[in-house]
C-alpha cells in the first residue's frame, strides 16, 4: 500500500525470521539515541571500539573491571593509543574511570565534539609551552644546572 509520498512502507518481516535475536542470559544495550543523537558519528573508529567493548563487558550498572592489557590485546591497541582513546571517552562524558573500574555513563544531553586541531607550533615559546619533548628537555637541563 503506497504512502502519501508514493513509496511503499518498509516491509517489517526480517530477512531471516528463523534467526531473530532473543535476550538469553546476560546482554548489553546501547540506547537508540547513541545513533540518532549523533554520538556514534562523533567518535573515531578506536573510540567506538573501546566504547562498544566496555558496553559489552559492563554489568547492569555499566561497570566493568577489565585491565588495560586485556583491553589493548582485544582491541589491538598500543598502550599510548588506549590512553588517548580512554581519555577522549572520559572527556566526551561517555565513560568514567576510577583507576580500576570503568563505568559506561548515561548519555549526556548532546555529543561533545572533538576540539579542533591545534595550530602548528612555530615559535620557541610555542614549543616551550606545548611540546612534551621540549618541556622534558627544559626540565632536565634545569635539574642538571642545579647539581
Short mmCIF file of C-alpha atoms in Angstrom, two decimals:
data_model
loop_
_atom_site.label_atom_id
_atom_site.label_comp_id
_atom_site.label_asym_id
_atom_site.label_seq_id
_atom_site.Cartn_x
_atom_site.Cartn_y
_atom_site.Cartn_z
CA UNK A 1 0.00 0.00 0.00
CA UNK A 2 1.67 3.29 -1.08
CA UNK A 3 2.08 6.12 1.42
CA UNK A 4 1.37 9.81 0.81
CA UNK A 5 4.81 10.14 -0.77
CA UNK A 6 4.07 7.34 -3.22
CA UNK A 7 6.62 4.97 -1.66
CA UNK A 8 5.73 1.65 -0.16
CA UNK A 9 6.18 1.38 3.61
CA UNK A 10 9.14 -0.74 4.67
CA UNK A 11 8.45 -4.44 5.00
CA UNK A 12 8.64 -5.29 8.72
CA UNK A 13 9.35 -9.01 8.40
CA UNK A 14 13.06 -9.66 8.99
CA UNK A 15 15.03 -11.16 6.12
CA UNK A 16 15.85 -14.18 8.34
CA UNK A 17 12.85 -14.74 10.66
CA UNK A 18 14.44 -18.03 11.77
CA UNK A 19 17.33 -16.04 13.30
CA UNK A 20 15.55 -13.29 15.28
CA UNK A 21 17.66 -12.31 18.30
CA UNK A 22 16.45 -13.28 21.75
CA UNK A 23 17.67 -12.00 25.08
CA UNK A 24 19.04 -15.01 26.92
CA UNK A 25 21.35 -14.76 29.90
CA UNK A 26 23.46 -11.63 30.04
CA UNK A 27 23.06 -8.93 27.46
CA UNK A 28 24.31 -5.45 26.65
CA UNK A 29 22.47 -2.50 25.22
CA UNK A 30 23.09 0.79 23.50
CA UNK A 31 20.24 3.28 23.56
CA UNK A 32 18.91 4.25 20.12
CA UNK A 33 19.85 7.83 20.96
CA UNK A 34 23.51 6.81 20.70
CA UNK A 35 22.97 6.68 16.94
CA UNK A 36 20.09 9.12 16.44
CA UNK A 37 21.51 12.00 18.52
CA UNK A 38 24.93 11.87 16.86
CA UNK A 39 27.10 10.19 19.50
CA UNK A 40 28.15 7.39 17.13
CA UNK A 41 29.15 9.86 14.41
CA UNK A 42 31.15 11.93 16.92
CA UNK A 43 33.53 9.06 17.76
CA UNK A 44 36.62 7.83 15.97
CA UNK A 45 36.91 4.17 15.00
CA UNK A 46 39.10 3.44 18.04
CA UNK A 47 36.71 5.31 20.35
CA UNK A 48 33.76 3.29 19.00
CA UNK A 49 35.70 0.07 19.53
CA UNK A 50 36.58 0.82 23.15
CA UNK A 51 33.09 2.13 23.91
CA UNK A 52 31.45 -0.98 22.45
CA UNK A 53 33.90 -3.22 24.32
CA UNK A 54 33.03 -1.50 27.62
CA UNK A 55 29.29 -1.73 26.89
CA UNK A 56 29.62 -5.46 26.22
CA UNK A 57 31.75 -6.02 29.33
CA UNK A 58 29.57 -3.94 31.67
CA UNK A 59 27.18 -5.15 34.34
CA UNK A 60 23.69 -3.71 34.77
CA UNK A 61 25.18 -0.51 36.25
CA UNK A 62 27.56 -0.05 33.35
CA UNK A 63 30.56 -1.14 35.43
CA UNK A 64 33.35 -3.38 34.12
CA UNK A 65 36.68 -4.49 35.53
CA UNK A 66 38.87 -5.26 32.52
CA UNK A 67 42.54 -4.34 32.89
CA UNK A 68 44.18 -2.19 30.24
CA UNK A 69 46.41 -5.00 28.98
CA UNK A 70 43.44 -7.24 28.19
CA UNK A 71 41.62 -4.35 26.53
CA UNK A 72 44.70 -3.46 24.45
CA UNK A 73 45.06 -7.08 23.35
CA UNK A 74 41.37 -7.48 22.48
CA UNK A 75 41.21 -4.21 20.53
CA UNK A 76 44.74 -4.38 19.09
CA UNK A 77 45.68 -1.01 20.58
CA UNK A 78 49.07 0.11 21.82
CA UNK A 79 49.17 1.47 25.35
CA UNK A 80 49.54 5.02 24.01
CA UNK A 81 46.53 4.58 21.70
CA UNK A 82 44.49 3.09 24.55
CA UNK A 83 45.29 6.01 26.86
CA UNK A 84 44.34 8.58 24.22
CA UNK A 85 41.08 6.80 23.39
CA UNK A 86 40.15 6.17 27.05
CA UNK A 87 40.82 9.78 27.99
CA UNK A 88 38.86 11.02 24.99
CA UNK A 89 35.80 8.98 26.01
CA UNK A 90 36.13 10.40 29.54
CA UNK A 91 36.38 13.95 28.11
CA UNK A 92 33.29 13.27 25.99
CA UNK A 93 31.41 12.29 29.19
CA UNK A 94 30.62 8.79 27.92
CA UNK A 95 32.62 6.78 30.47
CA UNK A 96 34.08 7.18 33.95
CA UNK A 97 37.25 5.50 35.21
CA UNK A 98 38.45 5.30 38.82
CA UNK A 99 41.79 3.63 38.20
CA UNK A 100 40.44 0.09 38.32
CA UNK A 101 36.85 0.15 37.15
CA UNK A 102 35.10 1.61 34.15
CA UNK A 103 31.53 2.81 34.08
CA UNK A 104 29.59 3.40 30.87
CA UNK A 105 27.56 6.50 31.72
CA UNK A 106 24.08 7.52 30.71
CA UNK A 107 24.29 9.69 27.61
CA UNK A 108 24.94 13.40 28.16
CA UNK A 109 22.47 15.90 26.65
CA UNK A 110 24.47 16.20 23.41
CA UNK A 111 27.67 14.80 21.94
CA UNK A 112 30.82 16.62 22.93
CA UNK A 113 32.58 17.22 19.66
CA UNK A 114 36.35 16.88 19.44
CA UNK A 115 38.32 20.05 19.80
CA UNK A 116 39.59 21.42 16.52
CA UNK A 117 43.17 20.54 15.68
CA UNK A 118 45.72 22.76 17.35
CA UNK A 119 47.66 25.23 15.32
CA UNK A 120 51.22 24.23 14.41
CA UNK A 121 53.98 25.02 16.89
CA UNK A 122 56.13 27.71 15.29
CA UNK A 123 57.89 29.91 17.84
CA UNK A 124 60.28 28.85 20.58
CA UNK A 125 57.63 29.89 23.12
CA UNK A 126 55.11 27.60 21.39
CA UNK A 127 57.49 24.67 21.75
CA UNK A 128 58.37 25.51 25.36
CA UNK A 129 54.68 25.74 26.28
CA UNK A 130 53.21 22.82 24.30
CA UNK A 131 55.82 20.33 23.05
CA UNK A 132 56.37 17.46 25.51
CA UNK A 133 59.91 16.75 24.24
CA UNK A 134 60.97 20.39 24.59
CA UNK A 135 59.40 20.64 28.05
CA UNK A 136 61.17 17.42 29.08
CA UNK A 137 64.48 18.81 27.80
CA UNK A 138 63.98 22.10 29.68
CA UNK A 139 63.23 20.29 32.93
CA UNK A 140 66.26 18.01 32.59
CA UNK A 141 68.50 20.96 31.72
CA UNK A 142 67.19 22.88 34.70
CA UNK A 143 67.82 19.95 37.03
CA UNK A 144 71.31 19.37 35.62
CA UNK A 145 72.24 23.01 36.32
CA UNK A 146 71.24 22.61 39.97
CA UNK A 147 73.80 19.84 40.55
#
